[in-house]
Amino acid sequence: MSKRNSQEAKRAARERLRAEREKQAKKDKLRRQAVVGGSVLAILAVAGGVGFAVANMDDGGSDKSWADAADKKLVKPANSSGKNGTIVLIGDKDAKKTIDVYEDMRCPACANFEQALGETVKKGAEDGKYKLQIHLGSIIDGNFGGDGSKNATSALGAALDVSTEAFSEYHSLLYSAEHHPPENQDKFADNDYLLKVAENVDALKDNKEFETAVEKGTYDKWALEMIDSFNEAGVQGTPTVRIDGKDVEVSTLPAELEKLGVK
């Protein structure tokens, strides 16, 4: 092969590689931001070796109709805050500084965040350094199909109705390495699984009112209101952390917490 032909071949190869990278970048962006249709999702599932059927992704193995939930009367959990109770507040509501955390219960990055920093962030709020406001969304339900993000949020509403402490402990357990499923497994759509995890929280164990609220979906409408509020916040991905309304990179959060007096 001549030197010229060799250079042209290399240039053509670079162009193909660049085109493939651009194509993949667009694909990744769409996957993060758009609701993936059933047929496209099936292709992604096969390509990624994901072993679950499209038919099961529509409802996450649950008999619950979330369209019906939207028509229910709104029942707000005791201890909820904000418009329609769509903020979970930890700490003093009058604290001068505010940290907002936006999460998706099925999100693996959120699980990693909570396992690494969740307790530290909560303790700073409990110690009066700032108020912590938790917001929950359902991006993965949209992208992968299923109901787990919505259903876990509803169950957390039932826990919040018991106490903020019960919510906090249950929230941490659902994100724990032991109990948090891979994002392509919609285990949080299963009320039996959610109740099994809740048995590890003293305030929720054998709590019939809590169990009934989870099973009947008492806080389903509230979960949808919470998710609507999350969507209105302009969050592009999870977890998103904001301090006094300004986005903060998760990697810099420990340093930011130190500035607020959290060790």
PDB file of C-alpha atoms in Angstrom:
ATOM      1  CA  MET A   1       0.000   0.000   0.000  1.00  0.00           C
ATOM      2  CA  SER A   2       1.352   3.413  -0.948  1.00  0.00           C
ATOM      3  CA  LYS A   3       2.060   6.011   1.715  1.00  0.00           C
ATOM      4  CA  ARG A   4      -0.765   8.157   0.343  1.00  0.00           C
ATOM      5  CA  ASN A   5      -3.251   5.271   0.411  1.00  0.00           C
ATOM      6  CA  SER A   6      -2.139   4.399   3.931  1.00  0.00           C
ATOM      7  CA  GLN A   7      -2.753   7.972   5.123  1.00  0.00           C
ATOM      8  CA  GLU A   8      -6.152   8.047   3.457  1.00  0.00           C
ATOM      9  CA  ALA A   9      -7.085   4.744   5.070  1.00  0.00           C
ATOM     10  CA  LYS A  10      -6.039   6.033   8.470  1.00  0.00           C
ATOM     11  CA  ARG A  11      -7.990   9.264   7.928  1.00  0.00           C
ATOM     12  CA  ALA A  12     -11.058   7.293   6.866  1.00  0.00           C
ATOM     13  CA  ALA A  13     -10.740   5.113   9.965  1.00  0.00           C
ATOM     14  CA  ARG A  14     -10.524   8.198  12.190  1.00  0.00           C
ATOM     15  CA  GLU A  15     -13.636   9.635  10.539  1.00  0.00           C
ATOM     16  CA  ARG A  16     -15.545   6.408  11.097  1.00  0.00           C
ATOM     17  CA  LEU A  17     -14.463   6.362  14.749  1.00  0.00           C
ATOM     18  CA  ARG A  18     -15.493  10.006  15.205  1.00  0.00           C
ATOM     19  CA  ALA A  19     -18.878   9.311  13.601  1.00  0.00           C
ATOM     20  CA  GLU A  20     -19.415   6.303  15.848  1.00  0.00           C
ATOM     21  CA  ARG A  21     -18.524   8.335  18.949  1.00  0.00           C
ATOM     22  CA  GLU A  22     -20.943  11.100  17.963  1.00  0.00           C
ATOM     23  CA  LYS A  23     -23.634   8.523  17.290  1.00  0.00           C
ATOM     24  CA  GLN A  24     -23.065   6.905  20.695  1.00  0.00           C
ATOM     25  CA  ALA A  25     -23.068  10.292  22.464  1.00  0.00           C
ATOM     26  CA  LYS A  26     -26.433  11.126  20.915  1.00  0.00           C
ATOM     27  CA  LYS A  27     -27.729   7.704  21.921  1.00  0.00           C
ATOM     28  CA  ASP A  28     -26.594   8.178  25.518  1.00  0.00           C
ATOM     29  CA  LYS A  29     -28.184  11.621  25.693  1.00  0.00           C
ATOM     30  CA  LEU A  30     -31.500  10.320  24.433  1.00  0.00           C
ATOM     31  CA  ARG A  31     -31.367   7.456  26.868  1.00  0.00           C
ATOM     32  CA  ARG A  32     -30.894   9.837  29.775  1.00  0.00           C
ATOM     33  CA  GLN A  33     -33.468  12.429  28.792  1.00  0.00           C
ATOM     34  CA  ALA A  34     -36.167  10.727  26.758  1.00  0.00           C
ATOM     35  CA  VAL A  35     -38.796   8.137  27.483  1.00  0.00           C
ATOM     36  CA  VAL A  36     -37.657   5.129  25.557  1.00  0.00           C
ATOM     37  CA  GLY A  37     -40.326   3.360  23.489  1.00  0.00           C
ATOM     38  CA  GLY A  38     -40.963  -0.316  24.013  1.00  0.00           C
ATOM     39  CA  SER A  39     -39.381  -1.497  20.761  1.00  0.00           C
ATOM     40  CA  VAL A  40     -36.250   0.608  21.217  1.00  0.00           C
ATOM     41  CA  LEU A  41     -35.986  -0.482  24.831  1.00  0.00           C
ATOM     42  CA  ALA A  42     -36.152  -4.108  23.735  1.00  0.00           C
ATOM     43  CA  ILE A  43     -33.158  -3.531  21.449  1.00  0.00           C
ATOM     44  CA  LEU A  44     -31.211  -1.825  24.236  1.00  0.00           C
ATOM     45  CA  ALA A  45     -32.049  -4.633  26.615  1.00  0.00           C
ATOM     46  CA  VAL A  46     -30.782  -7.307  24.227  1.00  0.00           C
ATOM     47  CA  ALA A  47     -27.653  -5.304  23.397  1.00  0.00           C
ATOM     48  CA  GLY A  48     -26.856  -4.867  27.072  1.00  0.00           C
ATOM     49  CA  GLY A  49     -27.580  -8.457  27.983  1.00  0.00           C
ATOM     50  CA  VAL A  50     -30.501  -7.392  30.123  1.00  0.00           C
ATOM     51  CA  GLY A  51     -32.674 -10.391  30.855  1.00  0.00           C
ATOM     52  CA  PHE A  52     -36.174  -9.070  31.211  1.00  0.00           C
ATOM     53  CA  ALA A  53     -39.140  -8.893  28.865  1.00  0.00           C
ATOM     54  CA  VAL A  54     -40.765  -5.777  27.415  1.00  0.00           C
ATOM     55  CA  ALA A  55     -44.154  -7.029  28.548  1.00  0.00           C
ATOM     56  CA  ASN A  56     -42.974  -6.963  32.139  1.00  0.00           C
ATOM     57  CA  MET A  57     -41.445  -3.501  31.839  1.00  0.00           C
ATOM     58  CA  ASP A  58     -44.777  -1.812  31.300  1.00  0.00           C
ATOM     59  CA  ASP A  59     -45.953  -2.457  34.829  1.00  0.00           C
ATOM     60  CA  GLY A  60     -42.837  -3.690  36.621  1.00  0.00           C
ATOM     61  CA  GLY A  61     -44.663  -6.830  37.694  1.00  0.00           C
ATOM     62  CA  SER A  62     -47.250  -4.791  39.581  1.00  0.00           C
ATOM     63  CA  ASP A  63     -51.020  -4.832  39.170  1.00  0.00           C
ATOM     64  CA  LYS A  64     -51.183  -1.179  40.155  1.00  0.00           C
ATOM     65  CA  SER A  65     -52.580   1.339  37.687  1.00  0.00           C
ATOM     66  CA  TRP A  66     -50.711   4.603  38.010  1.00  0.00           C
ATOM     67  CA  ALA A  67     -53.196   6.248  35.666  1.00  0.00           C
ATOM     68  CA  ASP A  68     -55.861   5.521  38.275  1.00  0.00           C
ATOM     69  CA  ALA A  69     -53.542   6.793  41.010  1.00  0.00           C
ATOM     70  CA  ALA A  70     -53.455  10.174  39.317  1.00  0.00           C
ATOM     71  CA  ASP A  71     -57.237  10.441  39.829  1.00  0.00           C
ATOM     72  CA  LYS A  72     -57.105   9.585  43.515  1.00  0.00           C
ATOM     73  CA  LYS A  73     -57.634  12.094  46.277  1.00  0.00           C
ATOM     74  CA  LEU A  74     -54.302  13.511  47.427  1.00  0.00           C
ATOM     75  CA  VAL A  75     -53.291  12.224  50.844  1.00  0.00           C
ATOM     76  CA  LYS A  76     -50.186  13.974  52.154  1.00  0.00           C
ATOM     77  CA  PRO A  77     -47.975  12.180  54.682  1.00  0.00           C
ATOM     78  CA  ALA A  78     -47.683  13.699  58.101  1.00  0.00           C
ATOM     79  CA  ASN A  79     -44.270  15.355  58.396  1.00  0.00           C
ATOM     80  CA  SER A  80     -44.155  16.340  54.703  1.00  0.00           C
ATOM     81  CA  SER A  81     -43.343  19.924  53.696  1.00  0.00           C
ATOM     82  CA  GLY A  82     -43.753  22.282  50.765  1.00  0.00           C
ATOM     83  CA  LYS A  83     -46.543  22.645  48.222  1.00  0.00           C
ATOM     84  CA  ASN A  84     -48.739  19.520  48.294  1.00  0.00           C
ATOM     85  CA  GLY A  85     -46.259  18.093  50.800  1.00  0.00           C
ATOM     86  CA  THR A  86     -43.771  17.294  48.035  1.00  0.00           C
ATOM     87  CA  ILE A  87     -40.626  18.030  50.018  1.00  0.00           C
ATOM     88  CA  VAL A  88     -39.104  15.774  52.652  1.00  0.00           C
ATOM     89  CA  LEU A  89     -37.466  18.121  55.131  1.00  0.00           C
ATOM     90  CA  ILE A  90     -34.720  17.019  57.491  1.00  0.00           C
ATOM     91  CA  GLY A  91     -33.438  19.566  59.989  1.00  0.00           C
ATOM     92  CA  ASP A  92     -34.658  22.992  61.050  1.00  0.00           C
ATOM     93  CA  LYS A  93     -36.943  24.616  58.464  1.00  0.00           C
ATOM     94  CA  ASP A  94     -35.596  28.011  59.551  1.00  0.00           C
ATOM     95  CA  ALA A  95     -31.941  27.128  58.950  1.00  0.00           C
ATOM     96  CA  LYS A  96     -30.118  29.793  56.937  1.00  0.00           C
ATOM     97  CA  LYS A  97     -28.519  27.360  54.477  1.00  0.00           C
ATOM     98  CA  THR A  98     -30.372  24.837  52.318  1.00  0.00           C
ATOM     99  CA  ILE A  99     -29.195  21.679  50.608  1.00  0.00           C
ATOM    100  CA  ASP A 100     -31.544  20.119  48.054  1.00  0.00           C
ATOM    101  CA  VAL A 101     -30.911  16.553  46.914  1.00  0.00           C
ATOM    102  CA  TYR A 102     -32.701  15.224  43.820  1.00  0.00           C
ATOM    103  CA  GLU A 103     -32.741  11.448  43.498  1.00  0.00           C
ATOM    104  CA  ASP A 104     -34.404   8.522  41.755  1.00  0.00           C
ATOM    105  CA  MET A 105     -34.964   5.487  43.948  1.00  0.00           C
ATOM    106  CA  ARG A 106     -33.864   3.088  41.183  1.00  0.00           C
ATOM    107  CA  CYS A 107     -30.772   5.118  40.315  1.00  0.00           C
ATOM    108  CA  PRO A 108     -27.471   3.241  40.926  1.00  0.00           C
ATOM    109  CA  ALA A 109     -25.492   6.495  41.070  1.00  0.00           C
ATOM    110  CA  CYS A 110     -27.887   7.714  43.776  1.00  0.00           C
ATOM    111  CA  ALA A 111     -27.292   4.484  45.691  1.00  0.00           C
ATOM    112  CA  ASN A 112     -23.527   5.059  45.486  1.00  0.00           C
ATOM    113  CA  PHE A 113     -24.009   8.661  46.619  1.00  0.00           C
ATOM    114  CA  GLU A 114     -26.177   7.654  49.577  1.00  0.00           C
ATOM    115  CA  GLN A 115     -23.817   4.868  50.624  1.00  0.00           C
ATOM    116  CA  ALA A 116     -20.857   7.246  50.546  1.00  0.00           C
ATOM    117  CA  LEU A 117     -22.316  10.548  51.778  1.00  0.00           C
ATOM    118  CA  GLY A 118     -25.968  10.092  52.684  1.00  0.00           C
ATOM    119  CA  GLU A 119     -25.540   9.740  56.420  1.00  0.00           C
ATOM    120  CA  THR A 120     -23.077  12.637  56.547  1.00  0.00           C
ATOM    121  CA  VAL A 121     -25.467  14.943  54.681  1.00  0.00           C
ATOM    122  CA  LYS A 122     -28.380  13.949  56.930  1.00  0.00           C
ATOM    123  CA  LYS A 123     -26.341  14.362  60.110  1.00  0.00           C
ATOM    124  CA  GLY A 124     -25.293  17.877  59.079  1.00  0.00           C
ATOM    125  CA  ALA A 125     -28.977  18.787  58.778  1.00  0.00           C
ATOM    126  CA  GLU A 126     -29.836  17.139  62.095  1.00  0.00           C
ATOM    127  CA  ASP A 127     -26.981  19.087  63.733  1.00  0.00           C
ATOM    128  CA  GLY A 128     -28.460  22.368  62.488  1.00  0.00           C
ATOM    129  CA  LYS A 129     -25.800  23.241  59.890  1.00  0.00           C
ATOM    130  CA  TYR A 130     -28.466  23.562  57.173  1.00  0.00           C
ATOM    131  CA  LYS A 131     -31.851  22.182  56.242  1.00  0.00           C
ATOM    132  CA  LEU A 132     -31.906  19.198  53.897  1.00  0.00           C
ATOM    133  CA  GLN A 133     -34.704  18.891  51.338  1.00  0.00           C
ATOM    134  CA  ILE A 134     -35.084  15.560  49.540  1.00  0.00           C
ATOM    135  CA  HIS A 135     -36.885  15.361  46.180  1.00  0.00           C
ATOM    136  CA  LEU A 136     -37.658  12.094  44.391  1.00  0.00           C
ATOM    137  CA  GLY A 137     -38.182  11.508  40.665  1.00  0.00           C
ATOM    138  CA  SER A 138     -38.838   8.611  38.280  1.00  0.00           C
ATOM    139  CA  ILE A 139     -36.385   9.019  35.399  1.00  0.00           C
ATOM    140  CA  ILE A 140     -35.541   5.315  35.295  1.00  0.00           C
ATOM    141  CA  ASP A 141     -39.191   4.249  35.215  1.00  0.00           C
ATOM    142  CA  GLY A 142     -39.395   6.335  32.050  1.00  0.00           C
ATOM    143  CA  ASN A 143     -36.148   5.130  30.502  1.00  0.00           C
ATOM    144  CA  PHE A 144     -36.245   1.453  31.409  1.00  0.00           C
ATOM    145  CA  GLY A 145     -39.967   0.945  31.969  1.00  0.00           C
ATOM    146  CA  GLY A 146     -41.567  -0.226  35.197  1.00  0.00           C
ATOM    147  CA  ASP A 147     -42.942   1.434  38.317  1.00  0.00           C
ATOM    148  CA  GLY A 148     -40.248   0.925  40.945  1.00  0.00           C
ATOM    149  CA  SER A 149     -39.219   4.566  41.329  1.00  0.00           C
ATOM    150  CA  LYS A 150     -42.841   5.655  41.787  1.00  0.00           C
ATOM    151  CA  ASN A 151     -43.734   2.731  44.037  1.00  0.00           C
ATOM    152  CA  ALA A 152     -40.715   3.173  46.312  1.00  0.00           C
ATOM    153  CA  THR A 153     -41.547   6.878  46.607  1.00  0.00           C
ATOM    154  CA  SER A 154     -45.094   5.968  47.651  1.00  0.00           C
ATOM    155  CA  ALA A 155     -43.755   3.533  50.267  1.00  0.00           C
ATOM    156  CA  LEU A 156     -41.409   6.229  51.559  1.00  0.00           C
ATOM    157  CA  GLY A 157     -44.470   8.476  51.884  1.00  0.00           C
ATOM    158  CA  ALA A 158     -45.999   5.846  54.135  1.00  0.00           C
ATOM    159  CA  ALA A 159     -42.808   5.834  56.200  1.00  0.00           C
ATOM    160  CA  LEU A 160     -42.779   9.645  56.358  1.00  0.00           C
ATOM    161  CA  ASP A 161     -46.304   9.515  57.741  1.00  0.00           C
ATOM    162  CA  VAL A 162     -44.896   7.495  60.659  1.00  0.00           C
ATOM    163  CA  SER A 163     -41.995   9.885  61.298  1.00  0.00           C
ATOM    164  CA  THR A 164     -39.179  11.729  59.567  1.00  0.00           C
ATOM    165  CA  GLU A 165     -36.765   9.392  61.330  1.00  0.00           C
ATOM    166  CA  ALA A 166     -38.554   6.329  59.923  1.00  0.00           C
ATOM    167  CA  PHE A 167     -38.375   7.862  56.451  1.00  0.00           C
ATOM    168  CA  SER A 168     -34.663   8.605  56.808  1.00  0.00           C
ATOM    169  CA  GLU A 169     -33.767   5.114  57.992  1.00  0.00           C
ATOM    170  CA  TYR A 170     -35.940   3.405  55.363  1.00  0.00           C
ATOM    171  CA  HIS A 171     -34.583   5.680  52.619  1.00  0.00           C
ATOM    172  CA  SER A 172     -31.013   4.715  53.581  1.00  0.00           C
ATOM    173  CA  LEU A 173     -31.859   1.005  53.635  1.00  0.00           C
ATOM    174  CA  LEU A 174     -33.485   1.067  50.195  1.00  0.00           C
ATOM    175  CA  TYR A 175     -30.290   2.619  48.848  1.00  0.00           C
ATOM    176  CA  SER A 176     -27.991   0.243  50.735  1.00  0.00           C
ATOM    177  CA  ALA A 177     -25.703  -2.219  48.942  1.00  0.00           C
ATOM    178  CA  GLU A 178     -27.719  -5.066  50.459  1.00  0.00           C
ATOM    179  CA  HIS A 179     -31.155  -3.933  49.303  1.00  0.00           C
ATOM    180  CA  HIS A 180     -30.735  -1.709  46.242  1.00  0.00           C
ATOM    181  CA  PRO A 181     -31.364  -3.677  43.024  1.00  0.00           C
ATOM    182  CA  PRO A 182     -29.710  -3.041  39.649  1.00  0.00           C
ATOM    183  CA  GLU A 183     -31.583  -0.398  37.651  1.00  0.00           C
ATOM    184  CA  ASN A 184     -32.754  -3.007  35.117  1.00  0.00           C
ATOM    185  CA  GLN A 185     -34.448  -5.031  37.869  1.00  0.00           C
ATOM    186  CA  ASP A 186     -37.698  -3.374  38.907  1.00  0.00           C
ATOM    187  CA  LYS A 187     -37.832  -4.952  42.369  1.00  0.00           C
ATOM    188  CA  PHE A 188     -39.173  -1.785  43.986  1.00  0.00           C
ATOM    189  CA  ALA A 189     -42.416  -2.285  42.034  1.00  0.00           C
ATOM    190  CA  ASP A 190     -43.031  -5.289  44.310  1.00  0.00           C
ATOM    191  CA  ASN A 191     -44.738  -4.258  47.550  1.00  0.00           C
ATOM    192  CA  ASP A 192     -43.657  -7.502  49.227  1.00  0.00           C
ATOM    193  CA  TYR A 193     -40.021  -6.582  48.621  1.00  0.00           C
ATOM    194  CA  LEU A 194     -40.516  -3.051  49.958  1.00  0.00           C
ATOM    195  CA  LEU A 195     -42.207  -4.401  53.075  1.00  0.00           C
ATOM    196  CA  LYS A 196     -39.451  -6.966  53.585  1.00  0.00           C
ATOM    197  CA  VAL A 197     -36.823  -4.193  53.621  1.00  0.00           C
ATOM    198  CA  ALA A 198     -39.015  -2.144  55.983  1.00  0.00           C
ATOM    199  CA  GLU A 199     -38.862  -4.947  58.565  1.00  0.00           C
ATOM    200  CA  ASN A 200     -35.353  -3.688  59.343  1.00  0.00           C
ATOM    201  CA  VAL A 201     -36.744  -0.353  60.577  1.00  0.00           C
ATOM    202  CA  ASP A 202     -38.031  -0.634  64.161  1.00  0.00           C
ATOM    203  CA  ALA A 203     -40.768   1.988  63.652  1.00  0.00           C
ATOM    204  CA  LEU A 204     -42.063   0.173  60.554  1.00  0.00           C
ATOM    205  CA  LYS A 205     -41.693  -3.451  61.593  1.00  0.00           C
ATOM    206  CA  ASP A 206     -45.126  -5.001  62.275  1.00  0.00           C
ATOM    207  CA  ASN A 207     -46.657  -1.545  61.793  1.00  0.00           C
ATOM    208  CA  LYS A 208     -50.056  -2.437  60.331  1.00  0.00           C
ATOM    209  CA  GLU A 209     -50.947   1.113  59.323  1.00  0.00           C
ATOM    210  CA  PHE A 210     -47.696   1.437  57.393  1.00  0.00           C
ATOM    211  CA  GLU A 211     -48.167  -1.967  55.747  1.00  0.00           C
ATOM    212  CA  THR A 212     -51.738  -1.147  54.726  1.00  0.00           C
ATOM    213  CA  ALA A 213     -50.658   2.212  53.278  1.00  0.00           C
ATOM    214  CA  VAL A 214     -48.016   0.487  51.147  1.00  0.00           C
ATOM    215  CA  GLU A 215     -50.338  -2.285  49.987  1.00  0.00           C
ATOM    216  CA  LYS A 216     -53.247   0.044  49.181  1.00  0.00           C
ATOM    217  CA  GLY A 217     -51.085   2.746  47.648  1.00  0.00           C
ATOM    218  CA  THR A 218     -52.363   5.400  50.019  1.00  0.00           C
ATOM    219  CA  TYR A 219     -49.547   7.759  48.999  1.00  0.00           C
ATOM    220  CA  ASP A 220     -49.496   6.956  45.263  1.00  0.00           C
ATOM    221  CA  LYS A 221     -51.036  10.304  44.360  1.00  0.00           C
ATOM    222  CA  TRP A 222     -48.545  12.037  46.644  1.00  0.00           C
ATOM    223  CA  ALA A 223     -45.705  10.174  44.906  1.00  0.00           C
ATOM    224  CA  LEU A 224     -46.910  11.462  41.536  1.00  0.00           C
ATOM    225  CA  GLU A 225     -47.095  15.007  42.925  1.00  0.00           C
ATOM    226  CA  MET A 226     -43.557  14.616  44.263  1.00  0.00           C
ATOM    227  CA  ILE A 227     -42.357  13.438  40.839  1.00  0.00           C
ATOM    228  CA  ASP A 228     -44.124  16.342  39.081  1.00  0.00           C
ATOM    229  CA  SER A 229     -42.373  18.759  41.444  1.00  0.00           C
ATOM    230  CA  PHE A 230     -39.050  17.037  40.714  1.00  0.00           C
ATOM    231  CA  ASN A 231     -39.633  17.412  36.963  1.00  0.00           C
ATOM    232  CA  GLU A 232     -40.376  21.114  37.341  1.00  0.00           C
ATOM    233  CA  ALA A 233     -36.981  21.653  39.017  1.00  0.00           C
ATOM    234  CA  GLY A 234     -35.096  21.307  35.735  1.00  0.00           C
ATOM    235  CA  VAL A 235     -32.922  18.473  36.957  1.00  0.00           C
ATOM    236  CA  GLN A 236     -30.970  16.798  34.129  1.00  0.00           C
ATOM    237  CA  GLY A 237     -29.785  13.721  35.987  1.00  0.00           C
ATOM    238  CA  THR A 238     -29.540  12.083  39.389  1.00  0.00           C
ATOM    239  CA  PRO A 239     -28.198  12.579  41.904  1.00  0.00           C
ATOM    240  CA  THR A 240     -28.277  16.366  41.699  1.00  0.00           C
ATOM    241  CA  VAL A 241     -27.208  18.400  44.718  1.00  0.00           C
ATOM    242  CA  ARG A 242     -27.938  22.098  45.116  1.00  0.00           C
ATOM    243  CA  ILE A 243     -26.692  24.365  47.882  1.00  0.00           C
ATOM    244  CA  ASP A 244     -28.826  27.479  48.212  1.00  0.00           C
ATOM    245  CA  GLY A 245     -30.199  26.804  44.732  1.00  0.00           C
ATOM    246  CA  LYS A 246     -26.829  26.369  43.010  1.00  0.00           C
ATOM    247  CA  ASP A 247     -25.814  23.014  41.504  1.00  0.00           C
ATOM    248  CA  VAL A 248     -22.774  21.462  43.163  1.00  0.00           C
ATOM    249  CA  GLU A 249     -20.681  18.637  41.713  1.00  0.00           C
ATOM    250  CA  VAL A 250     -21.060  15.571  43.910  1.00  0.00           C
ATOM    251  CA  SER A 251     -17.285  15.109  43.868  1.00  0.00           C
ATOM    252  CA  THR A 252     -16.840  18.512  45.544  1.00  0.00           C
ATOM    253  CA  LEU A 253     -19.605  18.004  48.110  1.00  0.00           C
ATOM    254  CA  PRO A 254     -17.338  16.834  50.987  1.00  0.00           C
ATOM    255  CA  ALA A 255     -15.379  20.087  50.694  1.00  0.00           C
ATOM    256  CA  GLU A 256     -18.596  22.095  50.537  1.00  0.00           C
ATOM    257  CA  LEU A 257     -19.887  20.326  53.654  1.00  0.00           C
ATOM    258  CA  GLU A 258     -16.678  21.161  55.486  1.00  0.00           C
ATOM    259  CA  LYS A 259     -17.262  24.839  54.693  1.00  0.00           C
ATOM    260  CA  LEU A 260     -20.669  24.449  56.381  1.00  0.00           C
ATOM    261  CA  GLY A 261     -19.055  22.969  59.485  1.00  0.00           C
ATOM    262  CA  VAL A 262     -19.723  19.294  58.752  1.00  0.00           C
ATOM    263  CA  LYS A 263     -16.758  17.048  59.568  1.00  0.00           C
TER     264      LYS A 263
END
